[in-house]
Amino acid sequence: MKIVVVDYGAGNVYSVLSAIRRLGYQAVVSGEAAVIRSADRVIFPGVGQASAAMKKIQQRGIDKLLPQLEIPVLGICLGMQLMCIDTEEDKTSGLGIFPLSVKKFRDVEKVPHMGWNTIGGMQTALFKGVREGERMYFVHSYYVPDNAFCIARCEYGGTFAAAIAKDNFYGCQFHPEKSSQAGERILGNFINQLF
Amino acid sequence: MLAKRIIPCLDVMNGRTVKGVHFLNLKDAGDIVELGKKYSEEGADELVFLDITASSDKRKTVLEWVERVAAEINIPFTVGGGIASEKDVEALLGKGADKISVNSSVLKDPDLINRLAYSFGKQCIVVAIDAKEEGGSWVVYRKGGRERTARELFSWAREVEERGGGEILFTSMNHDGTHRGFACEALARLEEKAGIPIIASGGAGRAEDFYRVFQYGKVEAALAAGIFHYGEISIKEVKEYLRKKGIEVR
């Protein structure tokens, strides 16, 4: 099992790597097309700012490569948002894998939405063994509204996408690598349960 | 609905967890990795690591300790102590910290908050404030409570938020280590004015104190150290109590 965590020089991949190691696997961190193409699983992490991240992705040619992949790909947090068409954050264009737009939280008490919130309506093997209403760790100021690609939903000033899926592409808004045992189960499912 | 967060704190000196009363008389409270792992498994919602001996010549050792703890936990991890630049933050994030906590350095150079928020995002920046109530006014202290400043808690908290702080970790020096409950009144006043989460610290002694700080202090999160280290009460017991009282917890 070759797991590659996409490195585009933005964001902290330490906790994703630790979580994968605790599951008994080793992951490679790489931004090289050849390495990413040869993977069995690709994790596309992201923290920080959308436009800066997207610029780095384009500089490394990952924007062309990622949408062509046919193996399971998991975008986490900003990684998931960048798999959409565009985001309100600095009016940035994304990779366009999901025909969705990312919005800014408005009319909520506090931004970012930070902490442990419940998810529900889970679908696909990604959530195998994860119970309805399980809490995941979120930290984000932008969100993907409820849509037809949702495989899990969350509430914060309204319903939004906690996770989305299309073909071999998966995205989760929460951080599975920071979400205790339930989060590790989701990462484990991504590695073991998807084909 | 977001759960109220229970956050154990490791005050770290020479690679060991320590705890004192009113910031003084430090006693050994256990191994950092063992405690961190235990709390993570027991249902802690976040872990705070505060290096209380931080000095520039020891930065490298501190990074090693941070990495050892980060490798073992699967919950958000905040690290503080002696952080004075973007470079310090970058090094800590590279070793597994998710957020960093600043205190003395931003009292000296408040613009550092703006710079850190710009470089790493505000969700990453926790600003810790230690304050003591003196004659009806809350005076801010720095250097681990050793140095009095001219600042007042509520105006400083507002400035912290305006400059881009992501969360405020407020420790009442009057309550710290006393086990008599949190500074609920001051916390409620902070919370009411703030658009960012407030973490309460100082004074936890019983499960009921956590109930009171969420119910009356209105905060999003509560931090404690001593009572968890010495096994007086477990995080699980605190959460069971809160759940029974109708407070949302994980």
CSV table of C-alpha atoms in Angstrom, one decimal:
chain,number,residue,atom,x,y,z
A,1,MET,CA,0.0,0.0,0.0
A,2,LYS,CA,1.7,3.2,-1.1
A,3,ILE,CA,0.2,6.3,0.5
A,4,VAL,CA,1.3,9.7,-0.7
A,5,VAL,CA,0.6,12.9,1.1
A,6,VAL,CA,0.7,15.7,-1.4
A,7,ASP,CA,3.4,18.3,-0.5
A,8,TYR,CA,3.0,21.7,-2.1
A,9,GLY,CA,5.0,23.6,0.5
A,10,ALA,CA,2.0,24.9,2.4
A,11,GLY,CA,0.6,23.6,5.5
A,12,ASN,CA,1.6,21.1,8.1
A,13,VAL,CA,1.5,17.4,7.3
A,14,TYR,CA,3.0,16.2,10.6
A,15,SER,CA,-0.3,15.1,12.2
A,16,VAL,CA,-1.5,13.3,9.0
A,17,LEU,CA,1.7,11.4,8.9
A,18,SER,CA,1.6,10.5,12.6
A,19,ALA,CA,-2.0,9.3,12.3
A,20,ILE,CA,-1.1,7.1,9.3
A,21,ARG,CA,1.9,5.7,11.2
A,22,ARG,CA,-0.3,4.9,14.2
A,23,LEU,CA,-2.6,2.9,11.9
A,24,GLY,CA,0.4,0.8,10.9
A,25,TYR,CA,1.2,2.3,7.5
A,26,GLN,CA,4.0,4.5,6.2
A,27,ALA,CA,3.2,7.5,4.0
A,28,VAL,CA,5.5,9.3,1.6
A,29,VAL,CA,5.4,13.1,1.4
A,30,SER,CA,5.9,14.3,-2.2
A,31,GLY,CA,5.0,17.0,-4.7
A,32,GLU,CA,6.4,15.1,-7.6
A,33,ALA,CA,4.0,14.0,-10.4
A,34,ALA,CA,5.7,10.6,-10.9
A,35,VAL,CA,5.4,9.7,-7.2
A,36,ILE,CA,1.8,10.9,-6.9
A,37,ARG,CA,0.8,8.9,-10.0
A,38,SER,CA,2.3,5.7,-8.6
A,39,ALA,CA,0.4,5.9,-5.4
A,40,ASP,CA,-2.5,3.6,-4.2
A,41,ARG,CA,-3.9,6.4,-2.0
A,42,VAL,CA,-3.4,10.1,-2.2
A,43,ILE,CA,-4.1,12.5,0.7
A,44,PHE,CA,-4.4,16.2,-0.2
A,45,PRO,CA,-4.1,18.2,3.0
A,46,GLY,CA,-4.3,21.9,3.5
A,47,VAL,CA,-4.2,24.6,6.1
A,48,GLY,CA,-3.8,28.3,5.6
A,49,GLN,CA,-5.0,30.5,2.9
A,50,ALA,CA,-6.7,29.4,-0.3
A,51,SER,CA,-5.0,31.7,-2.8
A,52,ALA,CA,-1.5,31.2,-1.5
A,53,ALA,CA,-2.1,27.4,-1.5
A,54,MET,CA,-3.5,27.4,-5.0
A,55,LYS,CA,-0.6,29.4,-6.3
A,56,LYS,CA,1.8,26.8,-4.9
A,57,ILE,CA,-0.3,24.0,-6.4
A,58,GLN,CA,-0.1,25.6,-9.8
A,59,GLN,CA,3.6,26.2,-9.6
A,60,ARG,CA,4.2,22.5,-9.1
A,61,GLY,CA,1.7,21.4,-11.8
A,62,ILE,CA,-0.4,19.5,-9.3
A,63,ASP,CA,-3.5,21.4,-10.5
A,64,LYS,CA,-3.3,19.4,-13.8
A,65,LEU,CA,-2.3,16.1,-12.2
A,66,LEU,CA,-4.8,15.7,-9.3
A,67,PRO,CA,-8.1,15.8,-11.3
A,68,GLN,CA,-6.7,13.0,-13.6
A,69,LEU,CA,-6.0,10.5,-10.9
A,70,GLU,CA,-8.1,7.3,-10.8
A,71,ILE,CA,-7.0,6.1,-7.4
A,72,PRO,CA,-8.8,7.2,-4.1
A,73,VAL,CA,-7.9,10.8,-3.2
A,74,LEU,CA,-8.9,12.4,0.1
A,75,GLY,CA,-8.8,16.1,0.5
A,76,ILE,CA,-8.8,17.4,4.0
A,77,CYS,CA,-10.2,20.8,5.1
A,78,LEU,CA,-8.7,23.4,2.7
A,79,GLY,CA,-7.7,20.4,0.5
A,80,MET,CA,-11.4,19.5,0.1
A,81,GLN,CA,-12.3,23.1,-0.5
A,82,LEU,CA,-9.7,23.5,-3.2
A,83,MET,CA,-11.2,20.4,-5.0
A,84,CYS,CA,-14.3,22.6,-5.7
A,85,ILE,CA,-14.7,25.1,-8.6
A,86,ASP,CA,-14.1,28.2,-6.6
A,87,THR,CA,-14.0,29.7,-3.1
A,88,GLU,CA,-15.0,33.1,-1.8
A,89,GLU,CA,-11.7,33.2,0.0
A,90,ASP,CA,-9.8,35.8,-2.0
A,91,LYS,CA,-12.1,34.8,-5.0
A,92,THR,CA,-9.8,31.9,-5.8
A,93,SER,CA,-10.4,29.2,-8.5
A,94,GLY,CA,-10.0,25.6,-7.4
A,95,LEU,CA,-9.4,22.3,-9.2
A,96,GLY,CA,-13.0,21.9,-10.3
A,97,ILE,CA,-13.3,18.3,-9.4
A,98,PHE,CA,-16.6,19.0,-7.6
A,99,PRO,CA,-19.0,21.3,-9.3
A,100,LEU,CA,-19.4,23.3,-6.0
A,101,SER,CA,-18.6,26.7,-4.6
A,102,VAL,CA,-17.1,27.4,-1.2
A,103,LYS,CA,-18.8,30.2,0.8
A,104,LYS,CA,-17.8,32.3,3.8
A,105,PHE,CA,-19.6,31.7,7.2
A,106,ARG,CA,-21.9,34.7,7.8
A,107,ASP,CA,-24.5,35.3,10.6
A,108,VAL,CA,-22.9,32.8,12.9
A,109,GLU,CA,-21.8,33.6,16.4
A,110,LYS,CA,-18.1,32.9,16.0
A,111,VAL,CA,-15.8,32.4,13.1
A,112,PRO,CA,-13.9,30.2,12.6
A,113,HIS,CA,-16.2,27.3,13.3
A,114,MET,CA,-13.7,25.7,15.7
A,115,GLY,CA,-14.2,22.6,17.9
A,116,TRP,CA,-15.9,19.2,18.0
A,117,ASN,CA,-19.2,19.1,16.2
A,118,THR,CA,-21.6,16.2,15.3
A,119,ILE,CA,-21.8,14.7,11.8
A,120,GLY,CA,-24.8,12.8,10.4
A,121,GLY,CA,-26.3,11.1,7.3
A,122,MET,CA,-23.0,9.4,6.6
A,123,GLN,CA,-22.7,7.3,3.4
A,124,THR,CA,-20.0,5.3,1.7
A,125,ALA,CA,-17.4,2.9,3.2
A,126,LEU,CA,-15.4,5.9,4.3
A,127,PHE,CA,-17.6,6.1,7.4
A,128,LYS,CA,-17.9,2.3,8.0
A,129,GLY,CA,-18.2,1.8,11.8
A,130,VAL,CA,-18.6,5.5,12.6
A,131,ARG,CA,-21.8,6.2,14.5
A,132,GLU,CA,-24.4,8.8,13.6
A,133,GLY,CA,-23.8,11.9,15.6
A,134,GLU,CA,-20.1,11.2,16.2
A,135,ARG,CA,-18.1,14.3,16.9
A,136,MET,CA,-15.3,15.5,14.6
A,137,TYR,CA,-12.8,18.3,15.0
A,138,PHE,CA,-13.4,21.2,12.7
A,139,VAL,CA,-11.6,24.5,12.2
A,140,HIS,CA,-12.6,26.6,9.2
A,141,SER,CA,-14.0,30.0,8.2
A,142,TYR,CA,-15.3,28.9,4.8
A,143,TYR,CA,-17.7,26.0,4.0
A,144,VAL,CA,-19.3,24.0,1.2
A,145,PRO,CA,-23.1,24.3,1.4
A,146,ASP,CA,-25.3,21.2,1.5
A,147,ASN,CA,-25.3,19.5,-1.9
A,148,ALA,CA,-25.9,16.3,-3.8
A,149,PHE,CA,-22.3,15.1,-3.3
A,150,CYS,CA,-22.6,15.1,0.5
A,151,ILE,CA,-21.7,11.9,2.2
A,152,ALA,CA,-21.9,13.5,5.7
A,153,ARG,CA,-23.4,16.7,7.0
A,154,CYS,CA,-22.9,19.1,9.9
A,155,GLU,CA,-24.8,22.0,11.4
A,156,TYR,CA,-23.3,25.5,12.1
A,157,GLY,CA,-25.7,28.3,11.4
A,158,GLY,CA,-27.3,25.9,8.8
A,159,THR,CA,-26.4,22.6,7.2
A,160,PHE,CA,-23.1,22.3,5.4
A,161,ALA,CA,-21.0,19.6,3.9
A,162,ALA,CA,-18.9,17.7,6.4
A,163,ALA,CA,-17.8,15.3,3.7
A,164,ILE,CA,-18.3,15.0,-0.1
A,165,ALA,CA,-17.5,12.3,-2.7
A,166,LYS,CA,-17.5,11.9,-6.4
A,167,ASP,CA,-16.1,8.8,-8.2
A,168,ASN,CA,-12.7,8.2,-6.6
A,169,PHE,CA,-12.5,11.7,-5.0
A,170,TYR,CA,-13.4,12.2,-1.3
A,171,GLY,CA,-13.2,15.3,0.8
A,172,CYS,CA,-13.8,16.0,4.4
A,173,GLN,CA,-14.1,19.4,6.0
A,174,PHE,CA,-13.1,18.1,9.5
A,175,HIS,CA,-9.7,16.9,10.4
A,176,PRO,CA,-9.8,13.1,10.7
A,177,GLU,CA,-6.1,13.2,11.9
A,178,LYS,CA,-7.2,15.3,14.8
A,179,SER,CA,-10.5,13.7,15.6
A,180,SER,CA,-9.4,11.0,18.0
A,181,GLN,CA,-10.3,7.3,17.5
A,182,ALA,CA,-13.3,8.1,15.2
A,183,GLY,CA,-11.1,10.2,13.0
A,184,GLU,CA,-8.5,7.5,12.8
A,185,ARG,CA,-11.1,5.0,11.8
A,186,ILE,CA,-12.1,7.2,8.9
A,187,LEU,CA,-8.4,7.4,7.7
A,188,GLY,CA,-8.2,3.7,8.2
A,189,ASN,CA,-11.3,3.2,6.1
A,190,PHE,CA,-9.9,5.4,3.4
A,191,ILE,CA,-6.8,3.2,3.3
A,192,ASN,CA,-8.6,-0.2,3.6
A,193,GLN,CA,-12.2,0.1,2.6
A,194,LEU,CA,-12.2,1.9,-0.7
A,195,PHE,CA,-11.4,0.3,-4.1
B,1,MET,CA,-23.9,22.1,18.1
B,2,LEU,CA,-20.3,22.5,19.1
B,3,ALA,CA,-19.3,20.7,22.3
B,4,LYS,CA,-17.8,22.5,25.2
B,5,ARG,CA,-14.1,21.6,25.3
B,6,ILE,CA,-12.1,20.2,28.2
B,7,ILE,CA,-8.4,21.0,27.8
B,8,PRO,CA,-5.7,19.5,30.1
B,9,CYS,CA,-2.5,21.5,30.3
B,10,LEU,CA,1.0,20.3,30.7
B,11,ASP,CA,3.2,22.9,32.3
B,12,VAL,CA,6.6,21.6,31.2
B,13,MET,CA,10.0,22.2,32.8
B,14,ASN,CA,13.1,20.2,31.8
B,15,GLY,CA,11.0,17.6,30.0
B,16,ARG,CA,8.7,16.9,33.0
B,17,THR,CA,5.2,18.1,33.8
B,18,VAL,CA,5.1,20.4,36.8
B,19,LYS,CA,2.4,22.2,38.8
B,20,GLY,CA,2.4,24.9,41.4
B,21,VAL,CA,0.0,27.1,43.3
B,22,HIS,CA,-0.3,30.8,42.3
B,23,PHE,CA,2.5,30.1,39.7
B,24,LEU,CA,4.9,29.2,42.6
B,25,ASN,CA,6.3,26.1,44.4
B,26,LEU,CA,6.5,23.9,41.4
B,27,LYS,CA,6.1,20.1,42.0
B,28,ASP,CA,6.8,17.2,39.6
B,29,ALA,CA,3.6,15.9,38.1
B,30,GLY,CA,4.7,13.2,35.6
B,31,ASP,CA,6.2,12.3,32.2
B,32,ILE,CA,4.9,14.6,29.4
B,33,VAL,CA,4.4,11.8,26.8
B,34,GLU,CA,2.6,9.5,29.2
B,35,LEU,CA,0.3,12.2,30.5
B,36,GLY,CA,-0.4,13.5,27.0
B,37,LYS,CA,-1.2,10.1,25.7
B,38,LYS,CA,-3.4,9.3,28.7
B,39,TYR,CA,-5.4,12.5,28.3
B,40,SER,CA,-5.8,12.0,24.6
B,41,GLU,CA,-7.2,8.5,25.2
B,42,GLU,CA,-9.4,9.7,28.1
B,43,GLY,CA,-11.4,12.1,25.9
B,44,ALA,CA,-9.5,15.4,26.2
B,45,ASP,CA,-10.7,17.7,23.5
B,46,GLU,CA,-7.3,19.4,23.0
B,47,LEU,CA,-3.9,19.3,24.7
B,48,VAL,CA,-1.9,22.4,25.7
B,49,PHE,CA,1.8,22.2,26.3
B,50,LEU,CA,3.3,25.2,28.0
B,51,ASP,CA,7.1,25.3,28.3
B,52,ILE,CA,7.6,27.3,31.4
B,53,THR,CA,11.4,27.5,31.3
B,54,ALA,CA,11.6,28.5,27.7
B,55,SER,CA,14.7,30.4,26.9
B,56,SER,CA,16.3,30.8,23.5
B,57,ASP,CA,19.2,28.4,24.2
B,58,LYS,CA,16.8,25.6,25.0
B,59,ARG,CA,14.6,25.9,21.9
B,60,LYS,CA,15.9,22.8,20.3
B,61,THR,CA,15.3,20.6,23.3
B,62,VAL,CA,11.7,21.9,23.5
B,63,LEU,CA,11.1,21.0,19.9
B,64,GLU,CA,12.1,17.5,20.7
B,65,TRP,CA,9.7,17.3,23.6
B,66,VAL,CA,6.9,18.7,21.4
B,67,GLU,CA,7.5,16.2,18.7
B,68,ARG,CA,7.5,13.3,21.2
B,69,VAL,CA,4.1,14.3,22.5
B,70,ALA,CA,2.7,15.1,19.1
B,71,ALA,CA,3.6,11.6,17.8
B,72,GLU,CA,1.3,10.0,20.4
B,73,ILE,CA,-1.8,12.1,20.4
B,74,ASN,CA,-4.7,12.4,17.9
B,75,ILE,CA,-6.4,15.6,19.2
B,76,PRO,CA,-5.5,19.2,18.5
B,77,PHE,CA,-2.2,20.3,20.1
B,78,THR,CA,-1.4,23.8,21.3
B,79,VAL,CA,2.2,24.7,22.3
B,80,GLY,CA,3.3,27.8,24.2
B,81,GLY,CA,6.3,29.2,26.0
B,82,GLY,CA,9.0,31.6,24.8
B,83,ILE,CA,7.6,32.1,21.3
B,84,ALA,CA,8.8,35.4,20.0
B,85,SER,CA,8.9,35.2,16.2
B,86,GLU,CA,7.5,33.7,13.0
B,87,LYS,CA,10.5,31.4,12.9
B,88,ASP,CA,9.7,30.0,16.4
B,89,VAL,CA,6.1,29.2,15.2
B,90,GLU,CA,7.2,27.6,12.0
B,91,ALA,CA,9.5,25.3,13.9
B,92,LEU,CA,6.8,24.2,16.3
B,93,LEU,CA,4.2,23.6,13.6
B,94,GLY,CA,6.8,21.5,11.8
B,95,LYS,CA,7.1,19.3,14.9
B,96,GLY,CA,3.4,18.6,15.2
B,97,ALA,CA,1.8,21.6,17.0
B,98,ASP,CA,-1.5,22.7,15.5
B,99,LYS,CA,-1.8,26.0,17.4
B,100,ILE,CA,0.7,28.1,19.3
B,101,SER,CA,0.1,30.2,22.4
B,102,VAL,CA,1.8,33.6,23.0
B,103,ASN,CA,1.8,35.7,26.1
B,104,SER,CA,4.8,37.8,27.3
B,105,SER,CA,6.2,38.4,23.8
B,106,VAL,CA,3.0,40.0,22.5
B,107,LEU,CA,2.7,42.2,25.5
B,108,LYS,CA,6.1,43.6,24.6
B,109,ASP,CA,5.4,43.6,20.8
B,110,PRO,CA,1.6,43.5,20.2
B,111,ASP,CA,2.2,43.8,16.5
B,112,LEU,CA,3.5,40.2,16.6
B,113,ILE,CA,-0.1,39.0,16.9
B,114,ASN,CA,-0.9,40.6,13.5
B,115,ARG,CA,2.2,39.1,11.9
B,116,LEU,CA,1.5,35.6,13.2
B,117,ALA,CA,-2.1,35.7,12.2
B,118,TYR,CA,-1.1,36.9,8.7
B,119,SER,CA,1.5,34.2,8.3
B,120,PHE,CA,-0.3,31.2,9.9
B,121,GLY,CA,-4.0,32.1,10.0
B,122,LYS,CA,-5.8,33.3,13.1
B,123,GLN,CA,-7.1,29.8,14.0
B,124,CYS,CA,-3.5,29.0,14.8
B,125,ILE,CA,-2.9,31.9,17.3
B,126,VAL,CA,-4.0,31.5,20.9
B,127,VAL,CA,-3.2,34.5,23.1
B,128,ALA,CA,-2.7,33.7,26.7
B,129,ILE,CA,-3.5,36.4,29.3
B,130,ASP,CA,-2.5,36.1,33.0
B,131,ALA,CA,-4.3,38.6,35.1
B,132,LYS,CA,-4.9,39.4,38.8
B,133,GLU,CA,-7.7,41.3,40.3
B,134,GLU,CA,-6.3,44.1,42.3
B,135,GLY,CA,-8.7,46.6,44.0
B,136,GLY,CA,-11.5,45.9,41.5
B,137,SER,CA,-9.5,46.0,38.4
B,138,TRP,CA,-7.9,43.1,36.5
B,139,VAL,CA,-4.2,43.8,35.9
B,140,VAL,CA,-2.3,41.9,33.3
B,141,TYR,CA,1.0,40.2,34.2
B,142,ARG,CA,3.7,38.8,32.1
B,143,LYS,CA,6.7,36.4,32.4
B,144,GLY,CA,4.6,33.7,34.0
B,145,GLY,CA,3.0,36.0,36.5
B,146,ARG,CA,6.3,37.6,37.7
B,147,GLU,CA,6.0,41.0,36.1
B,148,ARG,CA,3.2,43.4,36.4
B,149,THR,CA,2.2,45.4,33.3
B,150,ALA,CA,0.2,48.6,32.9
B,151,ARG,CA,-2.5,46.8,30.9
B,152,GLU,CA,-6.0,46.0,32.0
B,153,LEU,CA,-7.6,42.6,31.0
B,154,PHE,CA,-10.7,43.7,29.1
B,155,SER,CA,-9.0,46.3,26.9
B,156,TRP,CA,-6.1,44.0,26.2
B,157,ALA,CA,-8.5,41.2,25.2
B,158,ARG,CA,-10.2,43.6,22.8
B,159,GLU,CA,-6.9,44.6,21.3
B,160,VAL,CA,-5.8,41.0,21.0
B,161,GLU,CA,-9.0,40.2,19.0
B,162,GLU,CA,-8.6,43.2,16.8
B,163,ARG,CA,-5.1,42.3,16.0
B,164,GLY,CA,-6.1,38.8,14.8
B,165,GLY,CA,-5.8,36.5,17.8
B,166,GLY,CA,-7.9,33.4,17.2
B,167,GLU,CA,-8.6,32.4,20.9
B,168,ILE,CA,-8.0,33.9,24.3
B,169,LEU,CA,-6.7,31.7,27.1
B,170,PHE,CA,-7.4,33.7,30.3
B,171,THR,CA,-5.8,32.6,33.5
B,172,SER,CA,-7.0,34.2,36.7
B,173,MET,CA,-4.0,34.4,39.0
B,174,ASN,CA,-6.3,34.8,42.0
B,175,HIS,CA,-7.9,31.4,41.2
B,176,ASP,CA,-5.0,29.4,39.8
B,177,GLY,CA,-4.1,26.4,41.9
B,178,THR,CA,-6.7,27.1,44.5
B,179,HIS,CA,-9.2,24.4,43.3
B,180,ARG,CA,-12.0,26.8,44.3
B,181,GLY,CA,-13.6,27.3,40.9
B,182,PHE,CA,-13.0,29.5,37.9
B,183,ALA,CA,-13.3,33.3,37.7
B,184,CYS,CA,-16.8,33.1,36.3
B,185,GLU,CA,-17.8,36.7,36.5
B,186,ALA,CA,-14.7,38.0,34.7
B,187,LEU,CA,-15.0,35.2,32.2
B,188,ALA,CA,-18.7,36.0,31.4
B,189,ARG,CA,-17.7,39.6,30.9
B,190,LEU,CA,-14.9,38.6,28.5
B,191,GLU,CA,-17.1,36.2,26.7
B,192,GLU,CA,-19.9,38.7,26.2
B,193,LYS,CA,-17.6,41.1,24.4
B,194,ALA,CA,-15.5,38.7,22.4
B,195,GLY,CA,-16.1,37.4,18.9
B,196,ILE,CA,-13.5,34.7,19.4
B,197,PRO,CA,-13.5,31.7,21.7
B,198,ILE,CA,-12.5,32.2,25.3
B,199,ILE,CA,-10.7,29.4,27.2
B,200,ALA,CA,-11.0,29.6,31.0
B,201,SER,CA,-8.1,28.7,33.1
B,202,GLY,CA,-7.2,28.8,36.8
B,203,GLY,CA,-9.2,27.3,39.7
B,204,ALA,CA,-10.6,24.0,38.6
B,205,GLY,CA,-11.1,21.7,41.6
B,206,ARG,CA,-14.3,19.7,41.1
B,207,ALA,CA,-16.5,18.6,38.2
B,208,GLU,CA,-19.0,21.2,39.4
B,209,ASP,CA,-16.5,24.0,38.7
B,210,PHE,CA,-16.6,23.0,35.0
B,211,TYR,CA,-20.3,23.1,35.0
B,212,ARG,CA,-20.3,26.6,36.6
B,213,VAL,CA,-17.7,27.9,34.1
B,214,PHE,CA,-19.8,26.8,31.1
B,215,GLN,CA,-23.1,27.7,32.6
B,216,TYR,CA,-22.2,31.1,34.2
B,217,GLY,CA,-18.8,31.9,32.6
B,218,LYS,CA,-20.4,31.1,29.2
B,219,VAL,CA,-17.0,30.1,27.8
B,220,GLU,CA,-16.3,27.6,25.0
B,221,ALA,CA,-13.5,25.7,26.7
B,222,ALA,CA,-12.0,25.2,30.1
B,223,LEU,CA,-8.4,24.3,30.9
B,224,ALA,CA,-7.0,22.5,34.0
B,225,ALA,CA,-3.8,20.9,35.0
B,226,GLY,CA,-3.2,19.9,38.6
B,227,ILE,CA,-6.5,18.1,39.2
B,228,PHE,CA,-6.0,15.9,36.2
B,229,HIS,CA,-2.3,15.2,36.8
B,230,TYR,CA,-2.8,14.0,40.3
B,231,GLY,CA,-5.8,11.9,39.5
B,232,GLU,CA,-8.1,13.8,41.7
B,233,ILE,CA,-10.7,13.6,39.0
B,234,SER,CA,-10.5,12.2,35.4
B,235,ILE,CA,-11.6,14.0,32.2
B,236,LYS,CA,-14.1,11.2,31.7
B,237,GLU,CA,-15.7,11.9,35.1
B,238,VAL,CA,-15.9,15.6,34.4
B,239,LYS,CA,-17.6,14.9,31.1
B,240,GLU,CA,-20.1,12.5,32.6
B,241,TYR,CA,-21.0,15.0,35.2
B,242,LEU,CA,-21.5,17.8,32.5
B,243,ARG,CA,-23.6,15.5,30.3
B,244,LYS,CA,-25.9,14.8,33.2
B,245,LYS,CA,-26.2,18.5,33.8
B,246,GLY,CA,-27.2,19.1,30.2
B,247,ILE,CA,-23.9,20.6,28.9
B,248,GLU,CA,-22.9,19.4,25.4
B,249,VAL,CA,-19.7,17.5,25.6
B,250,ARG,CA,-17.9,15.0,23.3
